[in-house]
Amino acid sequence: MSAGINVAEAEEKPQSPPSKPSAARQRAVLATMSGCAALVFGLGASINLAVGRISTSVLHPSATEVLWIIDSYLVAFGCLLIPSGALGDRYGRKAMMLLGLAVLAVGSALSAVAPSVLILLLGRAAAGAGAALILPNSLALLVGSFPVSRHGYAIAVWTAMAGIGGAVGNLLGGLILQFFDWQALFTIAVPLAVIGLMLTAWATPKLSTHDNPLNIGGAFILVVGIFALLFGIIEGPELGWTSSTVLGAFVTAALVFLAFVLHQLRQKYPLLDPRIFRSRTLCAGALGIVLSFIAMYSLFYLNGQYLMNAHGYSPVLAGFSILPMPLALFYASRQSVRLGERYGSRRTLGWGMAILGTGLALLSFCTPDTAYLYYALAIVVIGIGSGLSNPLLSTAIISSLPSHQTGVGSGINSFTREIGGALGVALFGTILNGAYAARLPQEVIELTTGQNAAAHKSLEATLAIIKHAGSVNPALVHAAQVAFTDAMAVALRVVLAITALATVLVVSWYGSKSTPQPENK
């Protein structure tokens, strides 16, 4: 079999699979792989809370360097997800999983003791590379450890933990920063990765692989294309979506992806055969996950700003206040498979996407005077919608590919989550900041003009200037908060409109009532 998907070679005789682990060992694999997935997303999310401290640290990073301290992890992670899945299919998912946990631990340790910005960037990128080895191979190991009849359940639990990882990262990150400096965020990841490594070595089985060569040229072209795409998405809100740098990044990404498609179609052993995207079920799964993560990461981007600046919550309280969402997501994920079997996967998916949109609509009515219980209700609805839909969408991707390519399928699944999260932050942040600046009252604009370039885009910066202008004017503070929540409503409704329109495609493309699962090979 190939390192990618080769439709023409479907008739090749697969290797016989090893026997499945015992039920107790399966539970251990499920807990370990799900925990590792949560660690990957939590490590990426927690650093956002430490931006202020890193900016003023002894490293003295520039504004651009601060941005890339955050994003170097995400860029390395996103670029390497699909190649990492292919490495697992070729050399063993367990071996790549163990390597990924070791690299994550080393990268995190290097980040914690970094004496310069350059070393910190290298440490973050190394941790991201380790995360890229972990995520797709953790799902592939999980699927390979369970019988076909239990794949839906295993994927649902893994999906739930991956989905709540960002929320848990924010929560634990807030607690850590309450008592320690920013280096502790990286330090804590080291023992967690080591524990994951030991449990993976003990619990997980060795799965069958293939002997065909890796398509190194295809992997290189794909990494370049993904880097250009992520660079454009990350820099878009800062440089402007019509800037030459951002447009150049997107044009480069489009040309490189075209070159990748042409290159792969000529290969005997492609990294990723473009013809797999003829499957509407696979496309439905990929598009649906992108939409779900745009919505969830819009909430993650919004949560701290809204609760801390519009309601005056502390960082720790703001982190705890989002807990109802991941709890609802985890519960709904556990129910999605059962509901899919009872009512049909397509119908359950449609319900989930509709509930997700309802949550976004409810959230858009929040104001500075909205009670927390209403806010909690809105984010619980978002969690239920994501929880019902995400496992079915992930199963659609995994089940569309032959079992000997589970690593590549897992890489596609993980990559769509990464793109959805990056798009969510970039899209929502751009609309929110622009709408906020347009809605600030004239008296607030006059007070803040010339004092801080970000004052007209950031509620936090606006409030800081108002509070340091002498006697605090409650009317100006409230006016700025209202401008923010009005802008928040605009951004949420734009995301809702995009989600609603694309959901029609997702549901129509999705397979039959029950997505067929491939036989293990």
Coordinates of C-alpha atoms in Angstrom, one line a residue:
M1 CA 0.0 0.0 0.0
S2 CA 1.1 3.6 -0.5
A3 CA 1.9 6.4 1.9
G4 CA -1.1 8.2 0.5
I5 CA -4.3 7.1 -1.2
N6 CA -3.9 5.4 -4.6
V7 CA -7.3 4.6 -6.0
A8 CA -5.8 2.6 -8.8
E9 CA -4.2 0.1 -6.4
A10 CA -7.4 -0.7 -4.4
E11 CA -7.1 -4.3 -5.5
E12 CA -3.8 -4.9 -3.7
K13 CA -3.9 -7.6 -1.1
P14 CA -3.8 -6.0 2.4
Q15 CA -1.9 -7.3 5.4
S16 CA -3.8 -9.2 8.0
P17 CA -4.5 -7.2 11.1
P18 CA -3.1 -8.1 14.5
S19 CA -5.6 -9.2 17.1
K20 CA -7.5 -6.5 19.0
P21 CA -6.5 -5.6 22.6
S22 CA -8.7 -6.8 25.5
A23 CA -11.6 -4.6 26.7
A24 CA -9.6 -3.3 29.6
R25 CA -6.6 -2.5 27.3
Q26 CA -9.0 -0.8 24.9
R27 CA -10.2 1.5 27.7
A28 CA -6.6 2.4 28.5
V29 CA -5.9 3.2 24.9
L30 CA -9.0 5.3 24.7
A31 CA -8.1 7.3 27.8
T32 CA -4.5 7.7 26.7
M33 CA -5.1 8.8 23.1
S34 CA -7.9 11.2 24.2
G35 CA -5.8 12.7 26.8
C36 CA -2.9 13.2 24.4
A37 CA -5.3 14.9 21.9
A38 CA -6.5 17.3 24.7
L39 CA -2.9 18.0 25.6
V40 CA -2.1 19.0 22.0
F41 CA -4.9 21.5 21.8
G42 CA -4.6 22.7 25.3
L43 CA -0.9 23.6 24.8
G44 CA -1.8 25.6 21.7
A45 CA -4.6 27.5 23.5
S46 CA -3.0 28.3 26.9
I47 CA -0.3 30.6 25.6
N48 CA -2.8 33.2 24.5
L49 CA -3.3 34.1 28.2
A50 CA 0.4 34.9 28.6
V51 CA 0.8 37.3 25.7
G52 CA 1.0 40.3 28.0
R53 CA 3.7 38.8 30.2
I54 CA 5.8 37.5 27.3
S55 CA 5.6 41.0 25.7
T56 CA 7.1 42.6 28.8
S57 CA 9.5 39.8 29.7
V58 CA 13.3 40.0 29.8
L59 CA 13.3 38.6 26.2
H60 CA 12.0 42.0 25.0
P61 CA 10.2 40.5 21.9
S62 CA 8.8 42.9 19.3
A63 CA 5.1 42.8 18.5
T64 CA 5.8 40.6 15.4
E65 CA 7.9 38.3 17.5
V66 CA 5.2 37.9 20.1
L67 CA 2.7 37.0 17.3
W68 CA 5.1 34.3 16.0
I69 CA 5.9 33.0 19.5
I70 CA 2.2 32.1 19.6
D71 CA 1.8 31.0 16.0
S72 CA 5.0 29.0 15.4
Y73 CA 3.5 26.1 17.3
L74 CA 0.3 26.3 15.2
V75 CA 2.1 26.7 11.9
A76 CA 4.5 23.7 12.5
F77 CA 1.5 21.7 13.7
G78 CA -0.7 22.5 10.7
C79 CA 2.0 22.0 8.1
L80 CA 3.0 18.6 9.3
L81 CA -0.3 16.9 10.1
I82 CA -0.9 15.0 6.9
P83 CA 2.7 14.0 6.3
S84 CA 2.8 12.8 10.0
G85 CA -0.2 10.6 9.3
A86 CA 1.6 9.2 6.3
L87 CA 4.7 8.5 8.4
G88 CA 2.5 6.5 10.8
D89 CA 1.0 4.4 8.0
R90 CA 4.5 3.7 6.7
Y91 CA 6.7 3.2 9.8
G92 CA 4.1 2.5 12.5
R93 CA 1.5 4.7 14.3
K94 CA 2.8 3.7 17.7
A95 CA 6.4 4.5 16.9
M96 CA 5.4 7.9 15.5
M97 CA 3.2 8.6 18.5
L98 CA 6.0 7.9 20.9
L99 CA 8.4 10.1 18.8
G100 CA 5.8 12.9 18.8
L101 CA 5.4 12.8 22.6
A102 CA 9.2 12.9 23.0
V103 CA 9.6 15.8 20.6
L104 CA 6.8 17.7 22.3
A105 CA 8.4 17.2 25.7
V106 CA 11.8 18.4 24.4
G107 CA 10.3 21.4 22.6
S108 CA 8.3 22.4 25.7
A109 CA 11.4 22.2 27.9
L110 CA 13.4 24.3 25.4
S111 CA 10.6 26.9 25.4
A112 CA 10.5 27.0 29.2
V113 CA 14.3 27.7 29.6
A114 CA 14.7 29.8 26.4
P115 CA 17.3 32.6 26.9
S116 CA 16.3 34.4 23.7
V117 CA 13.4 34.9 21.3
L118 CA 15.1 32.7 18.7
I119 CA 15.4 29.7 21.0
L120 CA 11.8 30.2 22.2
L121 CA 10.6 30.2 18.6
L122 CA 12.6 27.0 17.9
G123 CA 11.2 25.4 21.0
R124 CA 7.6 26.3 20.1
A125 CA 8.1 25.0 16.5
A126 CA 9.6 21.7 17.8
A127 CA 6.6 21.3 20.2
G128 CA 4.3 21.9 17.2
A129 CA 6.1 19.3 15.1
G130 CA 5.7 16.8 18.0
A131 CA 2.0 17.7 18.3
A132 CA 1.6 17.0 14.5
L133 CA 3.0 13.5 15.1
I134 CA 0.7 12.9 18.0
L135 CA -2.7 14.0 16.8
P136 CA -3.3 11.9 13.6
N137 CA -1.5 8.9 15.0
S138 CA -3.4 8.9 18.2
L139 CA -6.7 8.7 16.3
A140 CA -5.3 6.0 14.0
L141 CA -4.1 4.0 17.0
L142 CA -7.5 4.3 18.6
V143 CA -9.4 3.1 15.5
G144 CA -6.9 0.2 15.1
S145 CA -7.4 -0.9 18.7
F146 CA -11.2 -1.1 18.5
P147 CA -13.4 -3.5 16.5
V148 CA -15.3 -1.9 13.6
S149 CA -18.6 -2.0 15.6
R150 CA -17.0 0.3 18.2
H151 CA -15.2 2.8 15.9
G152 CA -18.0 5.3 16.2
Y153 CA -17.9 5.3 20.0
A154 CA -14.1 5.6 20.1
I155 CA -14.0 8.4 17.6
A156 CA -16.8 10.2 19.5
V157 CA -14.8 10.2 22.8
W158 CA -11.5 11.3 21.0
T159 CA -13.3 14.0 19.1
A160 CA -14.9 15.3 22.3
M161 CA -11.5 15.5 24.1
A162 CA -9.9 17.2 21.1
G163 CA -12.7 19.7 21.0
I164 CA -12.6 20.6 24.7
G165 CA -8.8 20.7 24.8
G166 CA -8.7 24.4 23.9
A167 CA -11.2 25.3 26.7
V168 CA -9.3 23.2 29.2
G169 CA -6.1 24.8 28.1
N170 CA -7.5 28.2 28.8
L171 CA -8.8 27.2 32.2
L172 CA -5.6 25.5 33.4
G173 CA -3.5 28.2 31.8
G174 CA -5.4 30.8 33.8
L175 CA -4.8 28.9 37.0
I176 CA -1.1 28.4 36.3
L177 CA -0.6 32.1 35.5
Q178 CA -2.3 33.1 38.7
F179 CA 0.6 31.7 40.7
F180 CA 3.6 31.3 38.3
D181 CA 5.2 33.1 35.3
W182 CA 4.6 32.2 31.7
Q183 CA 7.4 29.7 31.5
A184 CA 5.3 27.4 33.7
L185 CA 2.9 26.9 30.8
F186 CA 5.6 25.0 28.9
T187 CA 7.1 23.4 32.0
I188 CA 3.9 21.6 32.9
A189 CA 3.6 20.1 29.4
V190 CA 6.9 18.2 29.9
P191 CA 5.7 15.7 32.6
L192 CA 2.3 15.4 30.9
A193 CA 4.0 14.4 27.7
V194 CA 6.3 11.9 29.5
I195 CA 3.3 10.3 31.2
G196 CA 1.5 10.1 27.8
L197 CA 4.6 8.5 26.4
M198 CA 4.8 5.8 29.1
L199 CA 1.1 5.0 28.8
T200 CA 1.3 4.8 25.0
A201 CA 4.3 2.4 25.2
W202 CA 2.3 0.2 27.6
A203 CA -1.2 0.3 26.3
T204 CA -1.2 0.6 22.6
P205 CA -0.7 -2.3 20.1
K206 CA 1.6 -2.3 17.1
L207 CA -0.6 -2.0 14.0
S208 CA 0.2 -3.3 10.5
T209 CA 2.0 -0.9 8.1
H210 CA 2.9 -0.9 4.4
D211 CA 6.3 -1.1 2.7
N212 CA 5.9 1.4 -0.1
P213 CA 8.2 4.4 -0.2
L214 CA 7.1 7.8 1.2
N215 CA 6.4 10.5 -1.3
I216 CA 9.0 13.0 0.0
G217 CA 8.6 15.4 -2.9
G218 CA 4.8 15.5 -2.4
A219 CA 5.2 16.1 1.4
F220 CA 7.6 19.0 0.7
I221 CA 5.2 20.7 -1.8
L222 CA 2.3 20.2 0.6
V223 CA 4.1 21.7 3.6
V224 CA 5.0 24.8 1.5
G225 CA 1.4 25.2 0.4
I226 CA 0.0 24.8 3.9
F227 CA 2.6 27.2 5.3
A228 CA 1.6 29.9 2.7
L229 CA -2.1 29.4 3.5
L230 CA -1.6 29.6 7.3
F231 CA 0.7 32.6 6.9
G232 CA -2.0 34.5 5.0
I233 CA -4.7 33.6 7.5
I234 CA -2.6 34.5 10.5
E235 CA -1.2 37.8 9.1
G236 CA -4.5 38.9 7.5
P237 CA -6.1 40.6 10.5
E238 CA -2.8 42.4 11.3
L239 CA -1.6 43.5 7.9
G240 CA -5.0 43.7 6.2
W241 CA -6.6 41.1 3.9
T242 CA -5.9 43.2 0.8
S243 CA -2.2 43.8 1.6
S244 CA 0.3 42.6 -0.9
T245 CA 1.9 40.3 1.6
V246 CA -1.4 38.5 2.5
L247 CA -2.6 38.4 -1.1
G248 CA 0.8 37.1 -2.2
A249 CA 0.6 34.3 0.5
F250 CA -2.8 33.2 -0.7
V251 CA -1.8 33.3 -4.4
T252 CA 1.3 31.3 -3.5
A253 CA -0.8 28.7 -1.6
A254 CA -3.2 28.3 -4.6
L255 CA -0.3 27.8 -7.1
V256 CA 1.5 25.4 -4.8
F257 CA -1.6 23.3 -4.1
L258 CA -2.3 23.2 -7.9
A259 CA 1.3 21.9 -8.3
F260 CA 0.7 19.4 -5.5
V261 CA -2.4 18.0 -7.3
L262 CA -0.6 17.7 -10.6
H263 CA 2.4 16.1 -8.9
Q264 CA 0.3 13.6 -7.0
L265 CA -1.7 12.5 -10.0
R266 CA 1.6 11.4 -11.7
Q267 CA 2.9 9.4 -8.7
K268 CA 2.7 5.6 -8.3
Y269 CA 2.7 6.1 -4.5
P270 CA 1.1 9.5 -3.8
L271 CA 1.2 11.1 -0.4
L272 CA -2.5 12.0 -0.8
D273 CA -4.3 11.1 -4.0
P274 CA -6.5 14.1 -5.0
R275 CA -9.2 11.7 -6.3
I276 CA -10.3 10.8 -2.8
F277 CA -12.1 14.2 -2.8
R278 CA -14.6 12.8 -5.3
S279 CA -16.2 11.3 -2.2
R280 CA -18.9 13.7 -1.1
T281 CA -19.0 12.1 2.3
L282 CA -15.4 12.9 2.9
C283 CA -15.9 16.5 1.6
A284 CA -18.9 16.8 3.9
G285 CA -16.9 15.7 6.9
A286 CA -14.0 18.1 6.1
L287 CA -16.2 21.1 5.4
G288 CA -18.4 20.4 8.5
I289 CA -15.4 20.2 10.8
V290 CA -14.0 23.5 9.4
L291 CA -17.4 25.1 10.1
S292 CA -17.7 23.7 13.6
F293 CA -14.2 24.9 14.6
I294 CA -14.7 28.3 13.1
A295 CA -17.7 28.6 15.5
M296 CA -15.9 27.2 18.5
Y297 CA -12.7 29.3 18.1
S298 CA -14.9 32.4 17.6
L299 CA -16.2 31.6 21.0
F300 CA -12.7 31.0 22.5
Y301 CA -11.6 34.3 21.0
L302 CA -14.6 36.1 22.4
N303 CA -14.9 34.6 25.8
G304 CA -12.1 36.3 27.7
Q305 CA -12.6 39.7 26.1
Y306 CA -16.4 39.7 26.8
L307 CA -16.3 38.4 30.4
M308 CA -13.2 40.3 31.5
N309 CA -13.8 43.6 29.8
A310 CA -17.6 43.8 29.5
H311 CA -18.3 42.1 32.9
G312 CA -15.1 42.7 34.9
Y313 CA -14.3 39.0 35.5
S314 CA -10.8 38.0 36.5
P315 CA -8.8 35.8 34.1
V316 CA -9.3 32.7 36.3
L317 CA -13.0 33.4 36.6
A318 CA -13.4 33.9 32.9
G319 CA -11.6 30.6 32.3
F320 CA -13.9 28.7 34.7
S321 CA -16.9 30.5 33.2
I322 CA -16.5 28.6 29.9
L323 CA -16.6 25.2 31.6
P324 CA -20.3 24.5 30.7
M325 CA -19.4 24.5 27.0
P326 CA -16.8 21.6 27.1
L327 CA -19.0 19.7 29.5
A328 CA -21.9 19.9 27.2
L329 CA -19.7 19.0 24.2
F330 CA -18.4 15.9 25.9
Y331 CA -21.8 14.7 26.9
A332 CA -23.3 15.3 23.5
S333 CA -20.4 13.6 21.8
R334 CA -21.1 10.5 23.8
Q335 CA -24.7 10.6 22.6
S336 CA -24.1 11.3 18.9
V337 CA -23.4 7.8 17.8
R338 CA -26.4 6.4 19.6
L339 CA -28.7 9.1 18.1
G340 CA -27.1 8.5 14.7
E341 CA -27.9 4.8 14.9
R342 CA -31.5 5.5 16.1
Y343 CA -32.5 8.4 13.8
G344 CA -29.9 8.3 11.1
S345 CA -26.5 9.9 10.9
R346 CA -27.5 12.6 8.3
R347 CA -30.5 13.7 10.4
T348 CA -28.5 13.7 13.6
L349 CA -25.8 15.8 11.8
G350 CA -28.4 18.2 10.6
W351 CA -29.7 18.6 14.2
G352 CA -26.2 19.2 15.5
M353 CA -25.4 21.9 12.9
A354 CA -28.7 23.6 13.5
I355 CA -28.2 23.6 17.3
L356 CA -24.7 25.0 16.8
G357 CA -26.2 27.9 14.7
T358 CA -28.8 28.4 17.4
G359 CA -26.1 28.8 20.0
L360 CA -24.3 31.4 17.9
A361 CA -27.6 33.3 17.5
L362 CA -28.3 33.3 21.2
L363 CA -24.8 34.5 22.0
S364 CA -25.2 37.4 19.6
F365 CA -27.9 39.0 21.9
C366 CA -25.5 39.3 24.8
T367 CA -24.9 42.8 26.1
P368 CA -22.8 44.3 29.0
D369 CA -25.9 43.8 31.2
T370 CA -26.7 40.2 30.2
A371 CA -26.8 37.8 33.2
Y372 CA -24.1 35.0 33.2
L373 CA -26.8 32.3 33.2
Y374 CA -28.0 33.4 29.7
Y375 CA -24.4 33.5 28.5
A376 CA -23.9 30.0 29.9
L377 CA -27.0 28.8 28.2
A378 CA -25.7 30.1 24.8
I379 CA -22.4 28.4 25.1
V380 CA -24.0 25.1 26.3
V381 CA -26.1 25.1 23.1
I382 CA -22.9 25.6 21.1
G383 CA -21.3 22.8 22.9
I384 CA -24.3 20.5 22.3
G385 CA -24.3 21.3 18.6
S386 CA -20.6 20.7 18.2
G387 CA -20.8 17.5 20.2
L388 CA -23.6 16.0 18.2
S389 CA -22.0 16.8 14.8
N390 CA -18.2 16.5 15.2
P391 CA -18.0 12.7 15.8
L392 CA -20.2 12.0 12.8
L393 CA -18.1 14.4 10.7
S394 CA -14.8 12.7 11.8
T395 CA -16.2 9.3 11.2
A396 CA -17.2 10.4 7.7
I397 CA -13.6 11.3 6.9
I398 CA -12.0 8.2 8.5
S399 CA -14.6 5.7 7.0
S400 CA -14.2 7.2 3.5
L401 CA -10.6 5.8 3.3
P402 CA -9.2 2.3 3.4
S403 CA -8.1 1.2 6.9
H404 CA -4.4 0.9 5.9
Q405 CA -4.6 4.7 5.3
T406 CA -6.1 5.6 8.7
G407 CA -3.1 7.8 9.5
V408 CA -3.6 9.9 6.4
G409 CA -7.3 10.1 7.1
S410 CA -6.6 11.1 10.6
G411 CA -4.2 13.8 9.3
I412 CA -7.0 15.2 7.1
N413 CA -9.4 15.2 10.0
S414 CA -6.9 17.0 12.2
F415 CA -5.9 19.4 9.5
T416 CA -9.5 20.6 9.0
R417 CA -9.7 21.3 12.7
E418 CA -6.5 23.4 12.5
I419 CA -7.7 25.4 9.5
G420 CA -11.2 25.9 11.1
G421 CA -9.6 27.2 14.3
A422 CA -7.2 29.5 12.4
L423 CA -10.0 30.8 10.2
G424 CA -12.3 31.3 13.2
V425 CA -9.9 33.5 15.1
A426 CA -8.9 35.5 11.9
L427 CA -12.4 35.9 10.5
F428 CA -14.1 36.7 13.8
G429 CA -11.3 38.9 15.1
T430 CA -11.3 41.0 11.9
I431 CA -15.0 41.5 11.8
L432 CA -15.2 42.2 15.6
N433 CA -12.4 44.8 15.5
G434 CA -13.6 46.6 12.5
A435 CA -17.2 46.7 13.7
Y436 CA -16.1 47.9 17.2
A437 CA -14.1 50.8 15.8
A438 CA -17.0 51.8 13.7
R439 CA -19.4 51.9 16.7
L440 CA -17.3 53.7 19.2
P441 CA -19.1 57.0 20.3
Q442 CA -17.4 60.2 19.3
E443 CA -16.5 61.2 22.8
V444 CA -14.6 57.9 23.4
I445 CA -12.8 58.4 20.0
E446 CA -11.7 61.9 21.0
L447 CA -10.4 60.7 24.3
T448 CA -8.4 57.8 22.9
T449 CA -7.1 59.3 19.7
G450 CA -3.4 59.5 19.5
Q451 CA -2.8 57.6 22.8
N452 CA -2.8 54.0 21.6
A453 CA -2.9 52.8 18.0
A454 CA -5.0 49.8 19.2
A455 CA -7.5 51.8 21.3
H456 CA -10.1 51.9 18.5
K457 CA -9.8 48.2 17.9
S458 CA -9.5 46.7 21.4
L459 CA -12.0 47.2 24.2
E460 CA -9.3 46.4 26.7
A461 CA -7.0 49.2 25.3
T462 CA -10.0 51.6 25.2
L463 CA -10.9 50.9 28.9
A464 CA -7.3 51.3 30.0
I465 CA -7.1 54.8 28.5
I466 CA -10.4 55.8 29.9
K467 CA -9.4 54.6 33.4
H468 CA -6.0 56.4 33.2
A469 CA -7.5 59.7 31.9
G470 CA -8.2 61.0 35.4
S471 CA -11.5 60.4 37.0
V472 CA -13.2 57.4 35.5
N473 CA -16.4 58.3 33.6
P474 CA -18.8 55.4 34.0
A475 CA -20.9 56.6 31.0
L476 CA -17.8 56.4 28.7
V477 CA -16.9 52.9 30.0
H478 CA -20.5 51.7 29.4
A479 CA -20.6 53.3 25.9
A480 CA -17.4 51.4 25.0
Q481 CA -18.7 48.2 26.3
V482 CA -22.0 48.6 24.4
A483 CA -20.0 49.3 21.2
F484 CA -18.1 46.1 21.8
T485 CA -21.2 43.9 22.3
D486 CA -22.8 45.4 19.3
A487 CA -19.7 44.6 17.3
M488 CA -19.7 41.1 18.8
A489 CA -23.3 40.6 17.6
V490 CA -22.3 41.6 14.0
A491 CA -19.3 39.2 14.0
L492 CA -21.4 36.3 15.4
R493 CA -24.2 36.8 12.9
V494 CA -21.7 36.8 10.0
V495 CA -20.2 33.5 11.3
L496 CA -23.8 32.2 11.7
A497 CA -24.7 33.1 8.1
I498 CA -21.6 31.4 6.8
T499 CA -22.3 28.3 8.9
A500 CA -26.0 28.1 7.9
L501 CA -25.2 28.4 4.2
A502 CA -22.4 25.8 4.2
T503 CA -24.5 23.4 6.4
V504 CA -26.8 22.9 3.5
L505 CA -23.9 21.5 1.5
V506 CA -22.6 19.4 4.4
V507 CA -25.9 17.7 5.0
S508 CA -26.7 17.2 1.3
W509 CA -23.2 15.8 0.7
Y510 CA -23.2 13.5 3.7
G511 CA -23.7 9.8 2.9
S512 CA -26.6 7.6 3.7
K513 CA -28.2 7.5 7.1
S514 CA -25.3 5.4 8.5
T515 CA -21.8 6.1 7.2
P516 CA -20.3 2.8 6.1
Q517 CA -17.2 1.7 7.9
P518 CA -14.4 0.0 6.1
E519 CA -13.3 -3.5 7.1
N520 CA -10.0 -3.5 9.0
K521 CA -7.1 -4.7 6.8

